[in-house]
Structures are given as C-alpha cells and as structure tokens.
Short mmCIF file of C-alpha atoms in Angstrom, two decimals:
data_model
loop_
_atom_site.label_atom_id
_atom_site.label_comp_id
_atom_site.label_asym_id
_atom_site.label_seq_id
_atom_site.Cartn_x
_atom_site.Cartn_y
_atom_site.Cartn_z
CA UNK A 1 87.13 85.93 106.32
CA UNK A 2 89.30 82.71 106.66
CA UNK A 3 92.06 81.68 109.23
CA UNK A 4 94.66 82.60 106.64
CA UNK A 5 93.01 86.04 105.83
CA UNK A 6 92.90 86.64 109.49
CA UNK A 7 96.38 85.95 110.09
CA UNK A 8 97.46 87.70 106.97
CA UNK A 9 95.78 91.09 108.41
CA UNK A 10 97.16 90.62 112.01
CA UNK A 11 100.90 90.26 110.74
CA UNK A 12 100.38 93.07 108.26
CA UNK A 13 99.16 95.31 111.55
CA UNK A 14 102.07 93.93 113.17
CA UNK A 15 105.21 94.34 110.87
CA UNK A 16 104.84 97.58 109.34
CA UNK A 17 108.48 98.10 107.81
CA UNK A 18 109.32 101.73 106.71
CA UNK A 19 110.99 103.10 103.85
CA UNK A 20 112.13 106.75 104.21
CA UNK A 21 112.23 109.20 101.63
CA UNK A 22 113.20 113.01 101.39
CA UNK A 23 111.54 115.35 98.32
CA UNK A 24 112.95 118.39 99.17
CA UNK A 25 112.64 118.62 102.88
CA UNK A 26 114.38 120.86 105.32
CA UNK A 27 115.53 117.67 107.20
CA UNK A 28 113.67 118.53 110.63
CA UNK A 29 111.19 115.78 110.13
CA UNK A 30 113.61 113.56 108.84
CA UNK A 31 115.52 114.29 112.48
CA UNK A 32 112.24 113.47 114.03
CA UNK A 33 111.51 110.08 112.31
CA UNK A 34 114.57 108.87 112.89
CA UNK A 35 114.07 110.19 116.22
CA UNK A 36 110.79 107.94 116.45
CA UNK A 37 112.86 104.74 116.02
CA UNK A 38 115.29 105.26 118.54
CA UNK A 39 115.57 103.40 122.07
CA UNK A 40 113.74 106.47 123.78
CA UNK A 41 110.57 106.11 121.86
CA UNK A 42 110.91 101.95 121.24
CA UNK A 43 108.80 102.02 117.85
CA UNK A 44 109.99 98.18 117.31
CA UNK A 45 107.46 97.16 119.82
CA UNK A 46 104.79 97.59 117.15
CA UNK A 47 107.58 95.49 114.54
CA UNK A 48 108.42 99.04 113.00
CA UNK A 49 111.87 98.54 110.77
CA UNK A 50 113.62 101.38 108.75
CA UNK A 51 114.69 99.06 105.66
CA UNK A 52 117.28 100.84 103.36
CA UNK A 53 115.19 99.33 99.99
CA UNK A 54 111.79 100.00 98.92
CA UNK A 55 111.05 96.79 97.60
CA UNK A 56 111.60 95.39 101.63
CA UNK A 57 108.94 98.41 103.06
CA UNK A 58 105.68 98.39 103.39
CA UNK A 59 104.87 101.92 104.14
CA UNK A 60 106.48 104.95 102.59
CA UNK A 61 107.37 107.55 104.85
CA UNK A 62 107.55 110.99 102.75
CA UNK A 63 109.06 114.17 104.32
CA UNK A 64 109.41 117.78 102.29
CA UNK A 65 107.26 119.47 100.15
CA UNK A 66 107.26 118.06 96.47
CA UNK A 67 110.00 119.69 94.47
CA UNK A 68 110.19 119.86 90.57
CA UNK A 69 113.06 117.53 91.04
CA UNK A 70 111.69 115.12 93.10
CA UNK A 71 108.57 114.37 91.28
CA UNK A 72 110.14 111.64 88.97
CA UNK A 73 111.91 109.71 92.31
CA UNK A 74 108.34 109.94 94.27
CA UNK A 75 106.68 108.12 90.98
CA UNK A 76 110.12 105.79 90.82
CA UNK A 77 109.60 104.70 94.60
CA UNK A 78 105.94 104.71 94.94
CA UNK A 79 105.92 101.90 92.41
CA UNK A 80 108.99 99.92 93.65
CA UNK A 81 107.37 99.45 96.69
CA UNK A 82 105.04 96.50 96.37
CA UNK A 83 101.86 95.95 97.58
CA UNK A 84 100.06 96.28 99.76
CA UNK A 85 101.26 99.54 100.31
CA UNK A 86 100.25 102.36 102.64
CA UNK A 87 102.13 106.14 102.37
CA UNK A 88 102.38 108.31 105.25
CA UNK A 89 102.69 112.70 104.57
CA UNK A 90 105.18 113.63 107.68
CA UNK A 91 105.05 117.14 108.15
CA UNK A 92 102.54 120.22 106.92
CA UNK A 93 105.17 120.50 103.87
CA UNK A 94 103.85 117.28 102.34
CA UNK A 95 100.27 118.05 102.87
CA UNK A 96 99.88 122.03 102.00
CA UNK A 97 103.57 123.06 101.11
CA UNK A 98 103.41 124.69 104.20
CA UNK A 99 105.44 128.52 103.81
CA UNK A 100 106.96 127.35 101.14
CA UNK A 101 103.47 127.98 99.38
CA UNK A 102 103.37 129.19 95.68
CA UNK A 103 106.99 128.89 95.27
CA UNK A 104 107.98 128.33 91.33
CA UNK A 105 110.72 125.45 92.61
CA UNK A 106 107.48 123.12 93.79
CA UNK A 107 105.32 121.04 92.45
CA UNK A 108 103.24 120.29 95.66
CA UNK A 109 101.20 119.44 97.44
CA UNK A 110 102.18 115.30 97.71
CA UNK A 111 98.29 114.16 97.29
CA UNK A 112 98.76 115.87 93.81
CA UNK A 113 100.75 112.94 92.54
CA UNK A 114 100.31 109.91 95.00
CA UNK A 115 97.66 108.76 97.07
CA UNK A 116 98.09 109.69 100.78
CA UNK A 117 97.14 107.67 103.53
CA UNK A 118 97.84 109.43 106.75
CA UNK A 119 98.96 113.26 106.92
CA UNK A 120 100.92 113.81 110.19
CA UNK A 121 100.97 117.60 110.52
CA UNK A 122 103.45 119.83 112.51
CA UNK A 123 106.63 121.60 111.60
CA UNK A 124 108.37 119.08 112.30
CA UNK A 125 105.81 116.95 114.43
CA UNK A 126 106.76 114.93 117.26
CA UNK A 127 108.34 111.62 117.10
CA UNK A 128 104.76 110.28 119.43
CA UNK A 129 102.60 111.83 116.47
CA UNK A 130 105.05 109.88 113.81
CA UNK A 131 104.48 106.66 115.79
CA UNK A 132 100.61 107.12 115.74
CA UNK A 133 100.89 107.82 112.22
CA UNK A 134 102.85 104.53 111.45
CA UNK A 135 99.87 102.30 113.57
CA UNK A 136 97.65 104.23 112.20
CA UNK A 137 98.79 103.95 108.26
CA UNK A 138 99.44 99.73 109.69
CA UNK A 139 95.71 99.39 110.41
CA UNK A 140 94.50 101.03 107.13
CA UNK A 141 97.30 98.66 105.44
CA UNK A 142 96.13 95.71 106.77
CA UNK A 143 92.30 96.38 106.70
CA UNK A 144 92.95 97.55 102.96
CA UNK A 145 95.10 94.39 101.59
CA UNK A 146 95.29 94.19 98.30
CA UNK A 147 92.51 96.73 97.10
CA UNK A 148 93.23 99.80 95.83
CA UNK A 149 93.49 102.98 98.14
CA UNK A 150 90.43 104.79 98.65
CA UNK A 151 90.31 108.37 99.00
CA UNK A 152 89.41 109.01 102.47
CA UNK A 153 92.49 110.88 104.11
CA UNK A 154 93.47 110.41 107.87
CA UNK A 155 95.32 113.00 110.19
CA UNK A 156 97.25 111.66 112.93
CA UNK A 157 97.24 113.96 115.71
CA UNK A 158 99.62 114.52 118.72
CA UNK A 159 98.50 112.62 121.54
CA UNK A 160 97.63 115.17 124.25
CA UNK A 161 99.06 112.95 127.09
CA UNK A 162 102.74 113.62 125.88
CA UNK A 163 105.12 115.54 127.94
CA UNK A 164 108.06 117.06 126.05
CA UNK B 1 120.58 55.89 107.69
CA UNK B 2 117.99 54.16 105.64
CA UNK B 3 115.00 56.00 104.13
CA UNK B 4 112.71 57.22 106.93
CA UNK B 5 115.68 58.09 108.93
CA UNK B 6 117.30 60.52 106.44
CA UNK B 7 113.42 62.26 106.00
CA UNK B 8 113.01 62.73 109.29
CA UNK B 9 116.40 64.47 109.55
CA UNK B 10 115.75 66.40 106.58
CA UNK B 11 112.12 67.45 107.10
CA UNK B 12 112.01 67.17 110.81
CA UNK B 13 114.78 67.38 113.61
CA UNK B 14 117.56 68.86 112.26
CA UNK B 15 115.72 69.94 109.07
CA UNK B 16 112.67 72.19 108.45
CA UNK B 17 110.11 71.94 110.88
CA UNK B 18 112.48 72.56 113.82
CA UNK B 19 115.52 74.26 112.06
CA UNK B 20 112.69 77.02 110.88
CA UNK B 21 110.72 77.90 114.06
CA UNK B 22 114.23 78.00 116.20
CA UNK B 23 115.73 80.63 113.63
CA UNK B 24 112.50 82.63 114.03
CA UNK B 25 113.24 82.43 117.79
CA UNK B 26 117.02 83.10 117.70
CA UNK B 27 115.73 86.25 115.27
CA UNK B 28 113.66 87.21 118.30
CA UNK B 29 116.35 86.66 120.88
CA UNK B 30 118.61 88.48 119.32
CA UNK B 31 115.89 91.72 119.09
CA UNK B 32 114.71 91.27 122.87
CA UNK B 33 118.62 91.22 123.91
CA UNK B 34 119.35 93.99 122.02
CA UNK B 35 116.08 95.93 123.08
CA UNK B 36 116.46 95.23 126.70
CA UNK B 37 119.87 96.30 126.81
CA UNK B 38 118.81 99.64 125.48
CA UNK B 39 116.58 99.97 128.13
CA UNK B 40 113.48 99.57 126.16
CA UNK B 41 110.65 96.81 125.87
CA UNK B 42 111.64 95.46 122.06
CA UNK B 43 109.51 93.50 119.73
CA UNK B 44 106.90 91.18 120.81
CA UNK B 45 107.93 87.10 120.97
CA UNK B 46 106.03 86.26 117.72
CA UNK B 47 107.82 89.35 115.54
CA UNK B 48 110.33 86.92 113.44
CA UNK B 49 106.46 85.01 112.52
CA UNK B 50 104.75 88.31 111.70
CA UNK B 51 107.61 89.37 109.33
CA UNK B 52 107.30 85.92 107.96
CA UNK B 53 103.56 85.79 107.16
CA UNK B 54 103.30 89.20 106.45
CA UNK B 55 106.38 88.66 103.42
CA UNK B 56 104.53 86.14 102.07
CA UNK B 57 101.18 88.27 101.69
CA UNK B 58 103.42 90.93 99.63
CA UNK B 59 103.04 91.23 95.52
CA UNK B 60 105.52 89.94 93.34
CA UNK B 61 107.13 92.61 90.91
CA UNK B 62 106.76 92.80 87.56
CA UNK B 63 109.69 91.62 85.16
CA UNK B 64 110.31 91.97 81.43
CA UNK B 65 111.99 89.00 79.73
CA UNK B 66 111.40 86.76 82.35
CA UNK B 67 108.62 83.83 82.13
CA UNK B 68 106.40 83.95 84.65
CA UNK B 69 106.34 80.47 85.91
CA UNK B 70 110.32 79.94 86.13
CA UNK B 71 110.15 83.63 88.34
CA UNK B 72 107.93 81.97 90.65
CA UNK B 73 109.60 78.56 90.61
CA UNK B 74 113.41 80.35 90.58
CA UNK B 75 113.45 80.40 94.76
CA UNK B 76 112.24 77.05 94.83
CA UNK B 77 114.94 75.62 92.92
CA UNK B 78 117.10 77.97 94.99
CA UNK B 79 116.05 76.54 97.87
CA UNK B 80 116.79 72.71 96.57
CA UNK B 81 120.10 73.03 95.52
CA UNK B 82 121.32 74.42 98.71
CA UNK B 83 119.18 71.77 100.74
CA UNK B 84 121.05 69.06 98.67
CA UNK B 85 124.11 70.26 100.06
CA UNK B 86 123.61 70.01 103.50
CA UNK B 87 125.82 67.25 104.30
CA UNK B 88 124.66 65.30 106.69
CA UNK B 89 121.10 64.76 105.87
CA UNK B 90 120.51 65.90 102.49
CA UNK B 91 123.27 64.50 100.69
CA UNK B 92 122.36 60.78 101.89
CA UNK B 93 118.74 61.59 100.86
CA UNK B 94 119.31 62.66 97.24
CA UNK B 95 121.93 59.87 96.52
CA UNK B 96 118.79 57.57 96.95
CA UNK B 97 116.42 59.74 94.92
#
C-alpha cells in the first residue's frame, strides 16, 4: 500500500459524511440521530456531517422498517450515493421489522434489498450506539475502498460505560 | 510585473499554494470557533484536508449524453476561466499567454 493509498484510507476514516433517510420509520431513531450530532454528543470530532444530498454522503444512514412505498426511494438513493459507500441499519426496524413483523404494508427486512454494513439495534438506540455505528461503518468504508461490499454484517452495540 | 513575477502571484503567494491551504484553515477556524462556543471539542485541525482528500477518492457518476472526457475536463475549464479573472494576477498573466 502506497503513501497515497494510505492517506486515501485515513481521510476516508476521518470524514465520514452522513446522508439520512426515513422508509417508514416511527421517527424515534430519527430523534436520536439527530440527537447524535448535536453539541452534547460532539460527533464532528470524528468529521461526521449530516449533508442534505446523497451525492455529498458517504454513508447512508437508514431508519424504519422497509415499506412497500419506500422500496423504489431506498434503490433511488442507494445508487445516488457514490462510492465508496458504506450503509448503516439504525434501529431493530431496519434489521428484523421489529413488531411491525409480518405486516402486509412491508416489504422488510432492509438486508432484503441493499447490502448492510452495520445494524445498530435498539428501539430507538442511543445516540453513543449511533456514534459507534458511524466509526464503525467509517473503518469498514475506508478498509473496503472501492471493492464491493462483502457480506459479513456488523452490530454496533451500546457501550456499557454510558450513563443516561 | 514581468513573467516570473505574475507566476509566482498566480501559483504561489496570493495564488494556489497559499490561497488553498489558508482556506482549508479558515474552514477549520470557523468549525473550532463554532465548536468551542458550544461547549464541545469540534473537529480535529486537519478536517478541511480530510474532506479534501477524501472528495477526491469518491466515484464519478454516471451520465447519459455526455462524453466522457469533456465530464472530466468540464471543472478544469471551470476552474480556468474564473482564475483568468482574478484581476490582479491572472489577468496580467493571460494577456501574455
């Protein structure tokens, strides 16, 4: 690995820019990621932005289990972002459609249609477990590049040090 | 201003190789100062040079009915024609050119 290559994987770890998107959730996590970017929890120390485009983001941030209506905007989005490209599941709706399970309004679970890096579980989690999700999806980013995803999934979990 | 004068405003002093690192400072300046009036650490000194590198490293999109090469080249040319109206170095460059 060259000086460039080297340099290339230690900015991607360090500038991990976020693009939010909702298919169908109940909003709490979206409360909590935004949460996760305020002053109280300081994610812009690891260079975490909330950009309002996809094509600016490098990580997708995907709350809500999958509705029928939502399936067309995940594709959409999922390919506007450009790569390299990591996706992080916040929530237990995006990974197992959580109660909302065998309802005829979802298409679900979100590995069904994208590949999914990191699955932060909880209902909603905690803004902590959101930001270790983030570095987490970062390091699998930058280690990645431009290869395809694999397959192997990672869950963030809630670090146990964290007082409410 | 003869010839080596005007280059070294345009690619050095006033032009790119300071003009760029001090707007990737002022970028971080602007952060910190924000950040530490929040009450929070902010983003680390070299941020504005992560973004950088790290937006260079990302895939271009695909287009229909545009050629490849003048996609690639359009920023470029971008670039030129608003350097060639910077008026106190460019403009006495390109009139010799």
């Amino acid at each position: 690995m060259n000086l460039w290559n080297k340099l290339m994987c230690y900015s991607r770890r360090h500038s991990p820019w976020l693009f939010h998107m909702n298919s169908g959730s109940c909003n709490g996590c979206d409360i909590e990621l935004v949460a996760s970017l305020t002053p109280r929890y300081d994610a812009e120390q690891l260079g975490v932005r909330l950009e309002g485009s996809p094509r600016h983001a490098d990580i997708l941030c995907i709350t809500g289990p999958v509705t029928h209506n939502a399936v067309n905007a995940i594709h959409t989005v999922y390919d506007q972002v450009l790569g390299p490209k990591a996706v992080v599941a916040i929530g237990s709706c995006p990974a197992t459609t959580n109660v909302f399970i065998d309802s005829r309004t979802l298409d679900g679970p979100l590995n069904k249609h994208i590949p999914v890096d990191v699955f932060v579980p909880g209902c909603p989690p905690r803004p902590d477990a959101i930001i270790q999700g983030v570095a987490k999806a970062a390091e699998i980013l930058a280690a990645r590049g431009n290869n395809p995803p694999a397959t192997e999934i990672v869950i963030a979990e809630t670090p146990a040090e964290v007082q409410p | 201003m003869n010839l080596t004068t005007a280059l070294a405003r345009l690619l050095i002093f006033p032009g790119l190789l300071f003009a760029i690192p001090a707007a990737w400072f002022f970028l971080w300046v602007e952060r910190k100062a924000v950040a530490l009036m929040q009450g929070r650490v902010g983003p680390p000194f070299m941020q504005p040079f992560f973004d950088f590198i790290k937006l260079l490293g990302k895939s271009t999109p695909p287009r229909s009915g545009v050629g490849g090469l003048l996609m690639r080249a359009w920023p470029l040319i971008a670039v030129s024609a608003a350097g060639s109206r910077r008026p106190a170095a460019g403009t006495s460059l390109l009139w010799r050119l």
